[in-house]
């Protein structure tokens, strides 16, 4: 499948550097981005020949008294080229707001990182018929600062549609449902910034269902959590995008 991107979000895994190096070596494919915990970035970055390095988060200030944070500039200096921003776990477990995602998108792009802005509705929002409204709010607010500066383009921005109810549950969105939502997001992007921006799907993606999602033009790749920690799954998923 041509021009499809896989982003592997390792979240807070694995436990040791040895395991991280082992998994990264088995994941070094073209059109694959690996986002390990910050602590493994340097070591993993050294071994890649094909894959690109991603970060799971960043802080918008360049440097200074911000205990525990890592800046977009530091990430760029470390060889990172993609940054996941506004992941649902950060929104819902760490209290990240739309306002924070906007500052992060701006900082990422100003430091030549591709911003991967994650948006998605919860199960309750979906049940209440609010999906489109939530997606529009997260998208418009998250892009607001970078839009105002006129720095967005179709290579420094990716949107990841990750329905919260599908993350880590084994209950993926249907491929057709993900396609329809991606089409909606693309239409919002067209209206908002007049660009054709790539949209990825995330939420219980495995080697079993990846091909169905990627079969649609509206879906340009996948953001994968759990399955990206298993070497056999990684190999199968890489084969699907290499075909
Ligand atoms: P799972 O693939 O484990 O559902 O996680 C998806 C995700 O949150 C990727 O960012």
Tab-separated table of C-alpha atoms and ligand atoms in Angstrom:
chain	number	residue	atom	x	y	z
A	1	UNK	CA	0.000	0.000	0.000
A	2	UNK	CA	1.545	3.226	-1.144
A	3	UNK	CA	2.219	6.172	1.152
A	4	UNK	CA	0.645	4.816	4.297
A	5	UNK	CA	2.256	5.676	7.612
A	6	UNK	CA	2.336	3.612	10.783
A	7	UNK	CA	3.028	5.349	14.065
A	8	UNK	CA	3.860	3.017	16.920
A	9	UNK	CA	2.982	4.557	20.260
A	10	UNK	CA	4.729	2.467	22.872
A	11	UNK	CA	3.172	4.479	25.701
A	12	UNK	CA	4.950	3.638	29.012
A	13	UNK	CA	6.551	0.453	27.638
A	14	UNK	CA	8.817	-1.516	27.751
A	15	UNK	CA	10.477	-1.623	31.155
A	16	UNK	CA	14.148	-1.821	30.182
A	17	UNK	CA	16.479	-0.269	27.616
A	18	UNK	CA	17.472	-3.742	26.503
A	19	UNK	CA	13.887	-4.626	25.623
A	20	UNK	CA	13.419	-1.255	23.937
A	21	UNK	CA	16.455	-1.745	21.706
A	22	UNK	CA	15.340	-5.257	20.834
A	23	UNK	CA	11.819	-4.125	19.874
A	24	UNK	CA	13.098	-1.088	17.960
A	25	UNK	CA	15.512	-3.250	15.945
A	26	UNK	CA	12.590	-5.444	14.937
A	27	UNK	CA	10.525	-2.381	13.960
A	28	UNK	CA	13.002	-0.554	11.733
A	29	UNK	CA	10.858	-0.301	8.596
A	30	UNK	CA	10.275	2.468	6.092
A	31	UNK	CA	7.132	4.578	6.661
A	32	UNK	CA	7.169	3.567	10.309
A	33	UNK	CA	7.496	6.077	13.139
A	34	UNK	CA	8.334	4.812	16.593
A	35	UNK	CA	7.382	6.841	19.641
A	36	UNK	CA	9.084	5.297	22.682
A	37	UNK	CA	9.214	6.741	26.197
A	38	UNK	CA	11.577	9.745	26.286
A	39	UNK	CA	14.155	7.774	28.259
A	40	UNK	CA	14.821	5.457	25.285
A	41	UNK	CA	14.854	8.045	22.478
A	42	UNK	CA	18.589	8.520	22.243
A	43	UNK	CA	19.567	4.901	22.207
A	44	UNK	CA	16.865	3.883	19.751
A	45	UNK	CA	17.534	6.808	17.436
A	46	UNK	CA	21.076	5.569	16.897
A	47	UNK	CA	20.041	2.235	15.463
A	48	UNK	CA	17.382	3.251	12.917
A	49	UNK	CA	18.159	2.915	9.232
A	50	UNK	CA	14.590	3.188	7.945
A	51	UNK	CA	12.179	4.123	10.703
A	52	UNK	CA	11.738	7.633	12.070
A	53	UNK	CA	11.732	8.731	15.661
A	54	UNK	CA	8.615	10.142	17.323
A	55	UNK	CA	7.853	11.626	20.733
A	56	UNK	CA	4.701	10.915	22.739
A	57	UNK	CA	4.396	14.461	24.008
A	58	UNK	CA	6.373	17.690	24.331
A	59	UNK	CA	6.416	20.972	26.209
A	60	UNK	CA	5.979	24.257	24.388
A	61	UNK	CA	8.645	26.363	26.113
A	62	UNK	CA	12.150	25.985	24.723
A	63	UNK	CA	14.047	25.539	27.998
A	64	UNK	CA	14.021	26.619	31.621
A	65	UNK	CA	12.354	25.889	34.938
A	66	UNK	CA	9.721	23.342	33.861
A	67	UNK	CA	10.436	20.311	36.025
A	68	UNK	CA	9.765	17.013	34.333
A	69	UNK	CA	9.074	18.449	30.889
A	70	UNK	CA	10.887	17.948	27.565
A	71	UNK	CA	10.778	20.672	24.939
A	72	UNK	CA	10.091	20.453	21.223
A	73	UNK	CA	13.524	21.945	20.645
A	74	UNK	CA	15.237	19.286	22.776
A	75	UNK	CA	13.362	16.588	20.882
A	76	UNK	CA	14.362	18.027	17.527
A	77	UNK	CA	17.998	18.158	18.698
A	78	UNK	CA	17.711	14.477	19.663
A	79	UNK	CA	16.664	13.493	16.143
A	80	UNK	CA	12.921	13.298	16.682
A	81	UNK	CA	10.817	14.185	13.650
A	82	UNK	CA	7.223	13.467	14.754
A	83	UNK	CA	5.394	14.475	17.931
A	84	UNK	CA	2.130	12.984	19.162
A	85	UNK	CA	0.035	15.741	20.715
A	86	UNK	CA	-3.209	15.583	22.694
A	87	UNK	CA	-3.393	11.821	23.018
A	88	UNK	CA	-6.590	10.838	24.827
A	89	UNK	CA	-4.600	9.410	27.723
A	90	UNK	CA	-3.021	12.819	28.231
A	91	UNK	CA	-6.364	14.581	27.873
A	92	UNK	CA	-8.267	12.255	30.174
A	93	UNK	CA	-5.621	11.053	32.650
A	94	UNK	CA	-3.301	14.092	32.839
A	95	UNK	CA	-5.835	16.868	32.326
A	96	UNK	CA	-4.468	18.161	29.038
A	97	UNK	CA	-6.705	20.859	27.555
A	98	UNK	CA	-7.360	22.059	24.010
A	99	UNK	CA	-5.413	25.207	24.908
A	100	UNK	CA	-2.356	23.128	25.793
A	101	UNK	CA	-2.595	21.100	22.594
A	102	UNK	CA	-2.643	24.346	20.599
A	103	UNK	CA	0.611	25.510	22.221
A	104	UNK	CA	2.183	22.106	21.627
A	105	UNK	CA	1.203	21.996	17.936
A	106	UNK	CA	2.688	25.450	17.461
A	107	UNK	CA	5.935	24.527	19.265
A	108	UNK	CA	6.274	21.256	17.341
A	109	UNK	CA	5.926	22.900	13.947
A	110	UNK	CA	8.191	25.806	14.818
A	111	UNK	CA	10.867	23.224	15.614
A	112	UNK	CA	10.397	21.363	12.346
A	113	UNK	CA	8.570	18.413	13.875
A	114	UNK	CA	5.502	16.929	12.237
A	115	UNK	CA	2.649	17.438	14.700
A	116	UNK	CA	0.333	14.440	15.102
A	117	UNK	CA	-2.756	15.947	16.719
A	118	UNK	CA	-4.970	13.260	18.284
A	119	UNK	CA	-8.702	13.808	18.501
A	120	UNK	CA	-11.519	11.476	19.496
A	121	UNK	CA	-14.792	11.150	21.339
A	122	UNK	CA	-15.518	9.160	24.501
A	123	UNK	CA	-18.114	6.413	24.646
A	124	UNK	CA	-20.541	8.747	26.412
A	125	UNK	CA	-20.067	11.566	23.909
A	126	UNK	CA	-20.713	9.092	21.135
A	127	UNK	CA	-23.852	7.763	22.850
A	128	UNK	CA	-25.103	11.349	23.184
A	129	UNK	CA	-24.577	11.970	19.464
A	130	UNK	CA	-21.835	14.527	20.105
A	131	UNK	CA	-18.997	12.909	18.141
A	132	UNK	CA	-18.733	15.467	15.352
A	133	UNK	CA	-19.083	18.387	17.724
A	134	UNK	CA	-16.241	17.068	19.948
A	135	UNK	CA	-13.978	16.370	16.978
A	136	UNK	CA	-14.563	19.845	15.577
A	137	UNK	CA	-13.836	21.495	18.939
A	138	UNK	CA	-10.608	19.543	19.480
A	139	UNK	CA	-9.460	20.142	15.916
A	140	UNK	CA	-10.268	23.837	15.609
A	141	UNK	CA	-8.860	24.703	19.056
A	142	UNK	CA	-5.791	22.500	18.689
A	143	UNK	CA	-4.831	24.106	15.382
A	144	UNK	CA	-5.773	27.658	16.308
A	145	UNK	CA	-2.326	29.062	17.206
A	146	UNK	CA	-0.447	27.420	14.339
A	147	UNK	CA	-3.181	28.535	11.944
A	148	UNK	CA	-2.899	32.123	13.185
A	149	UNK	CA	0.828	32.056	12.440
A	150	UNK	CA	0.219	30.635	8.968
A	151	UNK	CA	2.757	27.834	9.416
A	152	UNK	CA	0.630	24.753	8.785
A	153	UNK	CA	1.145	22.695	5.664
A	154	UNK	CA	0.315	19.221	4.417
A	155	UNK	CA	3.639	17.761	5.533
A	156	UNK	CA	3.999	19.209	9.037
A	157	UNK	CA	0.568	18.162	10.280
A	158	UNK	CA	-1.169	14.811	10.665
A	159	UNK	CA	-4.447	14.173	12.437
A	160	UNK	CA	-4.983	10.913	14.318
A	161	UNK	CA	-8.599	9.985	14.845
A	162	UNK	CA	-8.672	7.826	17.949
A	163	UNK	CA	-12.101	7.135	19.425
A	164	UNK	CA	-11.432	6.845	23.162
A	165	UNK	CA	-13.725	3.827	23.497
A	166	UNK	CA	-11.645	1.916	20.942
A	167	UNK	CA	-8.264	2.452	22.608
A	168	UNK	CA	-6.848	-0.627	24.288
A	169	UNK	CA	-10.236	-2.323	24.353
A	170	UNK	CA	-9.966	-4.710	21.419
A	171	UNK	CA	-13.145	-3.001	20.107
A	172	UNK	CA	-11.877	-1.176	17.025
A	173	UNK	CA	-14.097	1.190	15.091
A	174	UNK	CA	-15.299	-0.473	11.887
A	175	UNK	CA	-13.174	0.384	8.873
A	176	UNK	CA	-16.190	1.951	7.196
A	177	UNK	CA	-17.007	4.004	10.298
A	178	UNK	CA	-13.380	5.174	10.550
A	179	UNK	CA	-13.438	6.098	6.863
A	180	UNK	CA	-16.608	8.168	7.289
A	181	UNK	CA	-15.190	9.986	10.307
A	182	UNK	CA	-11.879	10.588	8.506
A	183	UNK	CA	-13.809	12.069	5.602
A	184	UNK	CA	-15.630	14.351	8.046
A	185	UNK	CA	-12.316	15.430	9.628
A	186	UNK	CA	-10.815	16.084	6.198
A	187	UNK	CA	-13.806	18.244	5.303
A	188	UNK	CA	-13.331	20.232	8.533
A	189	UNK	CA	-9.662	20.716	7.679
A	190	UNK	CA	-10.529	21.888	4.203
A	191	UNK	CA	-12.959	24.428	5.659
A	192	UNK	CA	-10.635	25.509	8.469
A	193	UNK	CA	-7.226	25.693	6.749
A	194	UNK	CA	-8.018	24.859	3.133
A	195	UNK	CA	-5.573	21.956	2.985
A	196	UNK	CA	-5.693	18.269	2.253
A	197	UNK	CA	-4.265	16.877	5.497
A	198	UNK	CA	-3.636	13.185	6.101
A	199	UNK	CA	-5.766	11.462	8.737
A	200	UNK	CA	-4.696	8.297	10.573
A	201	UNK	CA	-6.942	5.916	12.486
A	202	UNK	CA	-6.044	4.587	15.951
A	203	UNK	CA	-7.771	2.288	18.421
A	204	UNK	CA	-7.250	-1.487	18.675
A	205	UNK	CA	-5.456	-1.722	15.335
A	206	UNK	CA	-3.775	-5.081	14.740
A	207	UNK	CA	-2.325	-6.911	11.758
A	208	UNK	CA	-5.774	-8.485	11.373
A	209	UNK	CA	-7.723	-5.284	10.749
A	210	UNK	CA	-5.014	-2.880	9.501
A	211	UNK	CA	-5.517	-3.755	5.836
A	212	UNK	CA	-9.224	-2.910	6.020
A	213	UNK	CA	-8.561	0.577	7.391
A	214	UNK	CA	-5.799	1.286	4.922
A	215	UNK	CA	-7.954	0.125	2.034
A	216	UNK	CA	-9.694	3.500	2.161
A	217	UNK	CA	-8.080	6.573	0.587
A	218	UNK	CA	-9.433	8.712	3.418
A	219	UNK	CA	-7.242	6.809	5.921
A	220	UNK	CA	-3.542	7.491	5.424
A	221	UNK	CA	-2.188	5.231	8.130
A	222	UNK	CA	-2.592	4.040	11.684
A	223	UNK	CA	-1.553	4.972	15.197
A	224	UNK	CA	-0.929	1.663	16.943
A	225	UNK	CA	-0.517	0.991	20.654
A	226	UNK	CA	-0.618	-2.561	22.027
A	227	UNK	CA	0.119	-4.395	18.768
A	228	UNK	CA	3.284	-2.325	18.245
A	229	UNK	CA	4.836	-3.997	21.307
A	230	UNK	CA	4.699	-7.448	19.722
A	231	UNK	CA	7.419	-8.290	17.222
A	232	UNK	CA	5.316	-10.734	15.207
A	233	UNK	CA	2.539	-8.161	14.868
A	234	UNK	CA	5.012	-5.447	13.891
A	235	UNK	CA	6.380	-7.634	11.112
A	236	UNK	CA	2.918	-8.400	9.746
A	237	UNK	CA	1.832	-4.763	9.873
A	238	UNK	CA	5.035	-3.637	8.144
A	239	UNK	CA	4.415	-6.174	5.401
A	240	UNK	CA	0.951	-4.728	4.821
A	241	UNK	CA	2.237	-1.197	4.253
A	242	UNK	CA	5.196	-2.405	2.166
A	243	UNK	CA	2.974	-4.272	-0.317
B	1	LIG	P1	-4.237	0.459	21.110
B	1	LIG	O1	-3.699	0.167	19.729
B	1	LIG	O2	-3.551	-0.343	22.193
B	1	LIG	O3	-5.721	0.398	21.161
B	1	LIG	O4	-3.837	1.976	21.423
B	1	LIG	C1	-4.147	2.942	20.498
B	1	LIG	C2	-3.478	4.187	20.875
B	1	LIG	O5	-3.812	4.821	21.854
B	1	LIG	C3	-2.360	4.637	20.041
B	1	LIG	O6	-2.003	5.937	20.339
